[in-house]
Amino acid sequence: MSTAFFDATNNAQLRSCLFEVRETKSSGRGVFALQDIPKGTALIEASEPVAWVIYDEYAKEVCAQCYAYDRGRTWKMRDNAKGIVFCSHDCQVAWLTKSPEDECIAREEIQKLLKKKHKSTDQIIDKNAHRPSVEEIEQYWELAERTAQDIRACRLSLGATKKQRKAMQNAQDAVIEEPYLMWYIFEGLVRARSDVEGWRSLEQLAVNTQPYKELSDLARSTQVYLSLLAVVPKTFLPYVTQVLIRSLEGHSSVNVFGLRSLDERGEIGDAGSECFGYGLWPVASYWNHSCAPNVQKKRTGRMWRFWANNDIAKGQELCISYLGGDERSMEVVDRKAQLKDVWGFDCACSKCLDNN
Ligand SMILES: [Zn+2]
Ligand SMILES: [Zn+2]
């Protein structure tokens, strides 16, 4: 058995004889080589995401089990009631085998809610979009929690008050502007219930205390919370909580991986031209970024593999590229702007320092 190989699927912490995670001076935690690592050495395998989502416009084109995508072809094995498709019978069976009945019902209820024809509503839109402060985030969630208590009361007791029934009705009638957010949060809650270890590994990651870009993002998240409370089977209610949703969002914003097509024009890696969703693989989220990465990654189905892209000396930091698709061929100025905008840091990798 190779000592280099490291299956981190269920480990809360990333450990190996080849590398360690430790604090860096400027960019939080990073991964560092504990010995010389020859090019091609396998580093990590991460098999199941804690949460994932396929964007609405790709919903019929990406297999819900293995994320297969074939240049926009729609897959024939559809489960319209749940809003998912499969590339093969095997994938459908694999998916159904691990999905308990109440999870299937929850999916169908969510799908019904999303497909409802809504009258357009006069939503309060913040004209001066800004990143909500920690205080604003608390206020929004506190307000949502009061409504959440009414919805819970309505679902769990027979003698609900008029106010509680009204809260329930509003949540069932709400316009969900970002279906993908609802699915992403739902997937996370499914994992919080079924895989406590996996969820713990999420909580080890760096957390962003202000994960919402604008107030409207925050409003959408709290709406997803209330609407999920209103529609999922009662067995799911203990998992639809503010704490779990905020933990998922706080740990996701800087740690998710794009789900990209695997058409790479002959290049090995993960730079496919279509980005059809994203997911969170906690053990795969410790790498810092470099525009000239010494670690290469590739997705196969639900699994990510990482290996040394060149010879790495003991003590060197191991980095992947956060850029995908066409972003990799950007000019240095645009590339740095993109990294700042999406990931929130000023890249100081060797390539950027060389103005290359
Ligand atoms: Zn498939
Ligand atoms: Zn760079």
Short mmCIF file of C-alpha atoms and ligand atoms in Angstrom, two decimals:
data_model
loop_
_atom_site.label_atom_id
_atom_site.label_comp_id
_atom_site.label_asym_id
_atom_site.label_seq_id
_atom_site.Cartn_x
_atom_site.Cartn_y
_atom_site.Cartn_z
CA MET A 1 0.00 0.00 0.00
CA SER A 2 1.30 3.43 -0.88
CA THR A 3 2.03 5.58 2.16
CA ALA A 4 1.48 8.70 0.09
CA PHE A 5 -2.16 8.03 -0.48
CA PHE A 6 -4.45 9.76 1.93
CA ASP A 7 -8.20 9.30 2.07
CA ALA A 8 -9.53 12.22 4.06
CA THR A 9 -13.21 11.59 3.52
CA ASN A 10 -14.22 11.22 7.12
CA ASN A 11 -11.38 12.88 8.93
CA ALA A 12 -12.18 16.10 10.67
CA GLN A 13 -8.62 17.29 10.25
CA LEU A 14 -6.27 17.18 7.36
CA ARG A 15 -3.23 15.07 8.30
CA SER A 16 -0.58 13.22 6.35
CA CYS A 17 3.07 12.25 6.60
CA LEU A 18 3.66 14.39 3.52
CA PHE A 19 2.24 17.71 4.66
CA GLU A 20 0.70 19.58 7.55
CA VAL A 21 -1.75 22.43 7.98
CA ARG A 22 -0.40 25.39 9.89
CA GLU A 23 -0.92 29.10 10.32
CA THR A 24 0.71 31.41 7.78
CA LYS A 25 1.77 35.00 8.41
CA SER A 26 -0.63 36.58 5.97
CA SER A 27 -3.20 34.17 4.57
CA GLY A 28 -4.73 32.19 7.43
CA ARG A 29 -3.96 28.51 7.38
CA GLY A 30 -1.94 26.88 4.65
CA VAL A 31 -0.62 23.44 3.74
CA PHE A 32 3.16 22.86 3.93
CA ALA A 33 5.37 20.01 2.76
CA LEU A 34 6.93 17.99 5.61
CA GLN A 35 9.35 16.30 3.20
CA ASP A 36 10.39 16.52 -0.44
CA ILE A 37 7.43 15.48 -2.56
CA PRO A 38 8.13 14.21 -6.09
CA LYS A 39 6.00 15.38 -9.01
CA GLY A 40 2.90 13.23 -9.50
CA THR A 41 2.57 12.16 -5.84
CA ALA A 42 -1.05 11.68 -4.76
CA LEU A 43 -1.92 14.01 -1.88
CA ILE A 44 -5.62 13.87 -1.00
CA GLU A 45 -8.82 12.29 -2.14
CA ALA A 46 -12.08 13.92 -1.02
CA SER A 47 -15.13 11.94 -1.95
CA GLU A 48 -18.38 13.51 -0.73
CA PRO A 49 -19.37 17.16 -0.61
CA VAL A 50 -21.01 18.47 2.56
CA ALA A 51 -23.26 20.55 0.33
CA TRP A 52 -23.54 21.13 -3.40
CA VAL A 53 -25.84 22.64 -5.96
CA ILE A 54 -26.43 22.69 -9.69
CA TYR A 55 -27.57 26.05 -11.09
CA ASP A 56 -31.14 26.17 -12.34
CA GLU A 57 -30.22 26.64 -15.98
CA TYR A 58 -28.17 23.41 -15.92
CA ALA A 59 -30.69 21.38 -13.88
CA LYS A 60 -31.65 19.07 -16.76
CA GLU A 61 -28.10 18.73 -18.07
CA VAL A 62 -26.11 17.69 -15.01
CA CYS A 63 -26.50 14.30 -13.33
CA ALA A 64 -27.49 14.72 -9.67
CA GLN A 65 -25.34 11.75 -8.69
CA CYS A 66 -22.08 11.97 -10.67
CA TYR A 67 -22.36 15.53 -12.07
CA ALA A 68 -21.90 14.22 -15.60
CA TYR A 69 -22.40 16.95 -18.21
CA ASP A 70 -22.31 16.37 -21.94
CA ARG A 71 -22.09 19.68 -23.79
CA GLY A 72 -25.59 20.78 -22.88
CA ARG A 73 -27.37 17.54 -23.72
CA THR A 74 -30.38 16.96 -21.46
CA TRP A 75 -30.35 13.65 -19.62
CA LYS A 76 -33.34 11.41 -20.22
CA MET A 77 -33.73 9.93 -16.74
CA ARG A 78 -35.65 12.74 -15.13
CA ASP A 79 -37.33 13.01 -11.80
CA ASN A 80 -39.34 16.16 -12.38
CA ALA A 81 -41.08 16.01 -9.01
CA LYS A 82 -37.70 16.39 -7.33
CA GLY A 83 -36.14 18.63 -9.97
CA ILE A 84 -33.22 16.30 -10.69
CA VAL A 85 -31.92 14.22 -13.59
CA PHE A 86 -29.57 11.25 -13.92
CA CYS A 87 -27.15 10.25 -16.65
CA SER A 88 -27.80 6.52 -16.10
CA HIS A 89 -29.93 3.97 -14.31
CA ASP A 90 -26.94 3.18 -12.07
CA CYS A 91 -26.71 6.79 -10.96
CA GLN A 92 -30.43 6.91 -10.20
CA VAL A 93 -30.20 3.73 -8.11
CA ALA A 94 -27.11 5.01 -6.28
CA TRP A 95 -28.91 8.25 -5.49
CA LEU A 96 -32.14 6.62 -4.32
CA THR A 97 -30.27 4.07 -2.18
CA LYS A 98 -28.75 6.77 0.01
CA SER A 99 -31.81 9.05 0.11
CA PRO A 100 -34.37 8.21 2.81
CA GLU A 101 -38.04 8.65 2.08
CA ASP A 102 -38.50 11.87 4.04
CA GLU A 103 -35.61 13.41 2.13
CA CYS A 104 -37.36 12.55 -1.13
CA ILE A 105 -40.60 14.07 0.17
CA ALA A 106 -38.74 17.19 1.27
CA ARG A 107 -37.29 17.57 -2.24
CA GLU A 108 -40.71 17.26 -3.80
CA GLU A 109 -42.17 19.85 -1.43
CA ILE A 110 -39.31 22.26 -2.16
CA GLN A 111 -39.74 21.73 -5.87
CA LYS A 112 -43.48 22.46 -5.57
CA LEU A 113 -42.75 25.67 -3.73
CA LEU A 114 -40.21 26.77 -6.34
CA LYS A 115 -42.52 25.98 -9.23
CA LYS A 116 -45.49 27.91 -7.82
CA LYS A 117 -46.62 30.79 -9.97
CA HIS A 118 -46.12 33.90 -7.93
CA LYS A 119 -47.52 37.32 -8.37
CA SER A 120 -44.62 39.71 -8.45
CA THR A 121 -44.26 41.32 -5.07
CA ASP A 122 -42.99 44.73 -4.08
CA GLN A 123 -39.87 43.62 -2.34
CA ILE A 124 -37.85 46.19 -0.54
CA ILE A 125 -34.69 46.47 -2.57
CA ASP A 126 -31.71 48.14 -1.05
CA LYS A 127 -30.61 50.79 -3.52
CA ASN A 128 -27.34 51.38 -1.73
CA ALA A 129 -26.04 47.86 -1.88
CA HIS A 130 -23.42 47.23 0.75
CA ARG A 131 -21.97 44.28 2.58
CA PRO A 132 -24.14 43.84 5.71
CA SER A 133 -22.31 44.44 8.97
CA VAL A 134 -22.15 41.83 11.70
CA GLU A 135 -24.83 43.81 13.60
CA GLU A 136 -27.18 43.90 10.60
CA ILE A 137 -26.72 40.19 10.11
CA GLU A 138 -27.70 39.59 13.75
CA GLN A 139 -30.75 41.83 13.42
CA TYR A 140 -32.03 40.09 10.29
CA TRP A 141 -31.63 36.65 11.79
CA GLU A 142 -33.19 37.69 15.06
CA LEU A 143 -36.23 38.98 13.22
CA ALA A 144 -36.41 35.81 11.12
CA GLU A 145 -36.16 33.70 14.27
CA ARG A 146 -39.32 35.25 15.70
CA THR A 147 -41.22 34.31 12.55
CA ALA A 148 -39.56 30.90 12.61
CA GLN A 149 -40.96 30.27 16.08
CA ASP A 150 -44.46 31.03 14.80
CA ILE A 151 -44.00 28.63 11.87
CA ARG A 152 -42.69 25.89 14.15
CA ALA A 153 -45.64 26.40 16.50
CA CYS A 154 -48.03 26.18 13.57
CA ARG A 155 -46.45 22.96 12.33
CA LEU A 156 -46.20 21.25 15.70
CA SER A 157 -49.44 22.17 17.45
CA LEU A 158 -53.07 21.89 16.54
CA GLY A 159 -54.15 25.09 18.24
CA ALA A 160 -52.07 27.55 16.24
CA THR A 161 -52.97 31.22 16.56
CA LYS A 162 -53.97 33.40 13.65
CA LYS A 163 -50.56 35.10 13.71
CA GLN A 164 -48.79 31.74 13.59
CA ARG A 165 -50.93 30.53 10.71
CA LYS A 166 -50.24 33.77 8.86
CA ALA A 167 -46.47 33.32 9.29
CA MET A 168 -46.80 29.80 7.91
CA GLN A 169 -48.86 30.96 4.94
CA ASN A 170 -46.41 33.74 4.09
CA ALA A 171 -43.50 31.30 4.13
CA GLN A 172 -45.39 28.92 1.82
CA ASP A 173 -46.26 31.74 -0.57
CA ALA A 174 -42.84 33.39 -0.56
CA VAL A 175 -41.02 34.10 -3.77
CA ILE A 176 -37.70 32.26 -3.72
CA GLU A 177 -35.53 34.35 -5.98
CA GLU A 178 -32.52 32.07 -5.90
CA PRO A 179 -33.61 28.43 -6.10
CA TYR A 180 -29.98 27.31 -6.09
CA LEU A 181 -29.50 28.81 -2.60
CA MET A 182 -32.45 26.82 -1.30
CA TRP A 183 -31.07 23.59 -2.76
CA TYR A 184 -27.57 24.29 -1.48
CA ILE A 185 -28.82 24.90 2.06
CA PHE A 186 -31.10 21.87 1.90
CA GLU A 187 -28.21 19.61 0.82
CA GLY A 188 -26.16 20.92 3.72
CA LEU A 189 -28.94 20.16 6.21
CA VAL A 190 -29.31 16.66 4.75
CA ARG A 191 -25.61 16.08 5.47
CA ALA A 192 -25.83 17.67 8.92
CA ARG A 193 -28.38 14.99 9.74
CA SER A 194 -26.78 12.01 8.03
CA ASP A 195 -23.06 12.63 8.50
CA VAL A 196 -22.05 14.19 11.81
CA GLU A 197 -18.33 13.65 11.08
CA GLY A 198 -18.57 15.35 7.73
CA TRP A 199 -20.33 18.27 9.32
CA ARG A 200 -17.62 18.53 12.00
CA SER A 201 -15.00 18.77 9.29
CA LEU A 202 -16.91 21.74 7.91
CA GLU A 203 -16.66 23.50 11.25
CA GLN A 204 -12.86 23.21 11.20
CA LEU A 205 -12.65 25.48 8.18
CA ALA A 206 -12.00 29.19 8.12
CA VAL A 207 -15.23 31.07 8.75
CA ASN A 208 -16.44 34.30 7.19
CA THR A 209 -18.54 36.28 9.68
CA GLN A 210 -19.92 38.48 6.86
CA PRO A 211 -20.73 36.02 4.10
CA TYR A 212 -23.43 38.16 2.46
CA LYS A 213 -22.39 40.55 -0.29
CA GLU A 214 -25.55 42.64 -0.04
CA LEU A 215 -28.55 42.98 2.26
CA SER A 216 -30.65 41.25 -0.39
CA ASP A 217 -28.45 38.13 -0.05
CA LEU A 218 -29.08 38.14 3.67
CA ALA A 219 -32.83 38.58 3.09
CA ARG A 220 -32.80 35.62 0.69
CA SER A 221 -31.06 33.38 3.19
CA THR A 222 -33.52 34.14 5.97
CA GLN A 223 -36.38 33.58 3.52
CA VAL A 224 -34.97 30.19 2.57
CA TYR A 225 -34.85 29.34 6.27
CA LEU A 226 -38.51 30.24 6.80
CA SER A 227 -39.73 28.55 3.64
CA LEU A 228 -37.83 25.35 4.40
CA LEU A 229 -39.42 25.33 7.85
CA ALA A 230 -42.83 25.62 6.25
CA VAL A 231 -42.49 22.78 3.73
CA VAL A 232 -40.09 20.02 4.81
CA PRO A 233 -41.47 16.91 6.58
CA LYS A 234 -41.60 17.26 10.36
CA THR A 235 -38.75 14.76 10.77
CA PHE A 236 -36.49 17.38 9.18
CA LEU A 237 -37.53 20.28 11.39
CA PRO A 238 -34.82 19.76 14.06
CA TYR A 239 -32.20 20.33 11.34
CA VAL A 240 -33.72 23.42 9.79
CA THR A 241 -32.12 25.81 12.25
CA GLN A 242 -30.55 29.21 12.13
CA VAL A 243 -27.37 27.79 13.68
CA LEU A 244 -26.85 25.13 11.01
CA ILE A 245 -27.70 27.43 8.10
CA ARG A 246 -25.43 30.22 9.32
CA SER A 247 -22.62 27.77 9.95
CA LEU A 248 -22.98 26.41 6.43
CA GLU A 249 -23.01 29.88 4.88
CA GLY A 250 -20.17 31.20 7.02
CA HIS A 251 -17.96 28.24 6.16
CA SER A 252 -18.96 28.10 2.51
CA SER A 253 -18.29 31.57 1.21
CA VAL A 254 -14.51 31.25 0.87
CA ASN A 255 -14.24 27.47 0.72
CA VAL A 256 -16.47 26.20 -2.09
CA PHE A 257 -15.21 24.63 -5.30
CA GLY A 258 -16.82 25.35 -8.65
CA LEU A 259 -18.38 22.36 -10.39
CA ARG A 260 -17.07 22.60 -13.90
CA SER A 261 -17.46 20.57 -17.04
CA LEU A 262 -14.61 18.17 -17.72
CA ASP A 263 -13.92 19.37 -21.27
CA GLU A 264 -10.44 20.68 -20.89
CA ARG A 265 -9.13 20.84 -24.39
CA GLY A 266 -6.60 18.16 -23.54
CA GLU A 267 -5.39 19.88 -20.39
CA ILE A 268 -5.30 17.82 -17.20
CA GLY A 269 -7.07 19.48 -14.33
CA ASP A 270 -10.33 21.20 -13.61
CA ALA A 271 -10.44 24.17 -15.97
CA GLY A 272 -13.58 23.19 -17.90
CA SER A 273 -15.36 25.96 -19.74
CA GLU A 274 -18.81 25.54 -18.14
CA CYS A 275 -19.29 26.24 -14.44
CA PHE A 276 -22.63 24.62 -13.60
CA GLY A 277 -22.67 24.73 -9.82
CA TYR A 278 -20.52 24.51 -6.74
CA GLY A 279 -19.90 22.33 -3.73
CA LEU A 280 -18.07 22.18 -0.44
CA TRP A 281 -15.50 19.46 0.28
CA PRO A 282 -14.06 20.46 3.67
CA VAL A 283 -10.82 18.47 3.55
CA ALA A 284 -10.09 19.90 0.13
CA SER A 285 -10.47 23.47 1.33
CA TYR A 286 -7.21 24.06 3.18
CA TRP A 287 -5.08 24.92 0.17
CA ASN A 288 -4.20 28.52 -0.47
CA HIS A 289 -4.17 29.90 -3.98
CA SER A 290 -1.30 30.42 -6.38
CA CYS A 291 -1.55 31.48 -10.02
CA ALA A 292 1.35 29.05 -10.59
CA PRO A 293 0.08 26.18 -8.43
CA ASN A 294 2.31 23.28 -7.40
CA VAL A 295 -0.76 21.13 -6.69
CA GLN A 296 -3.13 20.02 -9.42
CA LYS A 297 -6.67 18.92 -8.84
CA LYS A 298 -9.20 16.96 -10.81
CA ARG A 299 -12.77 15.98 -10.19
CA THR A 300 -14.13 12.56 -11.12
CA GLY A 301 -17.82 12.29 -10.32
CA ARG A 302 -18.22 13.50 -6.75
CA MET A 303 -14.59 12.98 -5.90
CA TRP A 304 -11.68 15.41 -6.01
CA ARG A 305 -8.10 14.16 -6.31
CA PHE A 306 -5.07 16.30 -5.62
CA TRP A 307 -1.48 15.57 -6.60
CA ALA A 308 1.91 17.30 -6.83
CA ASN A 309 2.13 19.21 -10.10
CA ASN A 310 5.92 19.47 -9.84
CA ASP A 311 8.69 18.49 -7.43
CA ILE A 312 7.97 20.20 -4.12
CA ALA A 313 10.73 20.82 -1.57
CA LYS A 314 10.32 20.24 2.16
CA GLY A 315 8.92 23.39 3.81
CA GLN A 316 7.28 24.78 0.66
CA GLU A 317 3.64 25.77 0.75
CA LEU A 318 1.32 23.58 -1.32
CA CYS A 319 -1.11 25.65 -3.37
CA ILE A 320 -3.85 25.05 -5.89
CA SER A 321 -5.34 27.54 -8.35
CA TYR A 322 -8.76 28.95 -7.44
CA LEU A 323 -9.17 30.13 -11.02
CA GLY A 324 -11.09 28.09 -13.53
CA GLY A 325 -11.86 28.06 -17.23
CA ASP A 326 -10.84 31.20 -19.10
CA GLU A 327 -9.80 32.97 -15.91
CA ARG A 328 -6.46 31.18 -16.07
CA SER A 329 -5.41 32.91 -19.26
CA MET A 330 -6.29 36.40 -18.00
CA GLU A 331 -3.72 39.18 -17.96
CA VAL A 332 -2.15 39.72 -14.56
CA VAL A 333 -4.16 42.89 -13.76
CA ASP A 334 -7.53 41.29 -14.59
CA ARG A 335 -6.55 38.08 -12.86
CA LYS A 336 -5.68 39.90 -9.63
CA ALA A 337 -8.92 41.90 -9.83
CA GLN A 338 -10.90 38.68 -10.28
CA LEU A 339 -9.26 37.05 -7.25
CA LYS A 340 -9.92 40.16 -5.17
CA ASP A 341 -13.56 40.35 -6.25
CA VAL A 342 -14.48 36.68 -5.86
CA TRP A 343 -12.14 35.50 -3.11
CA GLY A 344 -11.36 38.78 -1.37
CA PHE A 345 -7.55 38.71 -1.34
CA ASP A 346 -4.65 40.45 -3.05
CA CYS A 347 -2.71 37.69 -4.74
CA ALA A 348 0.98 37.80 -3.87
CA CYS A 349 2.03 34.53 -5.50
CA SER A 350 5.35 34.27 -7.33
CA LYS A 351 3.68 34.70 -10.71
CA CYS A 352 1.86 37.87 -9.66
CA LEU A 353 4.99 39.28 -8.00
CA ASP A 354 6.78 38.77 -11.34
CA ASN A 355 3.94 40.67 -13.04
CA ASN A 356 3.53 37.68 -15.28
ZN ZN B 1 -24.48 10.08 -13.40
ZN ZN B 2 -1.20 35.22 -8.28
#
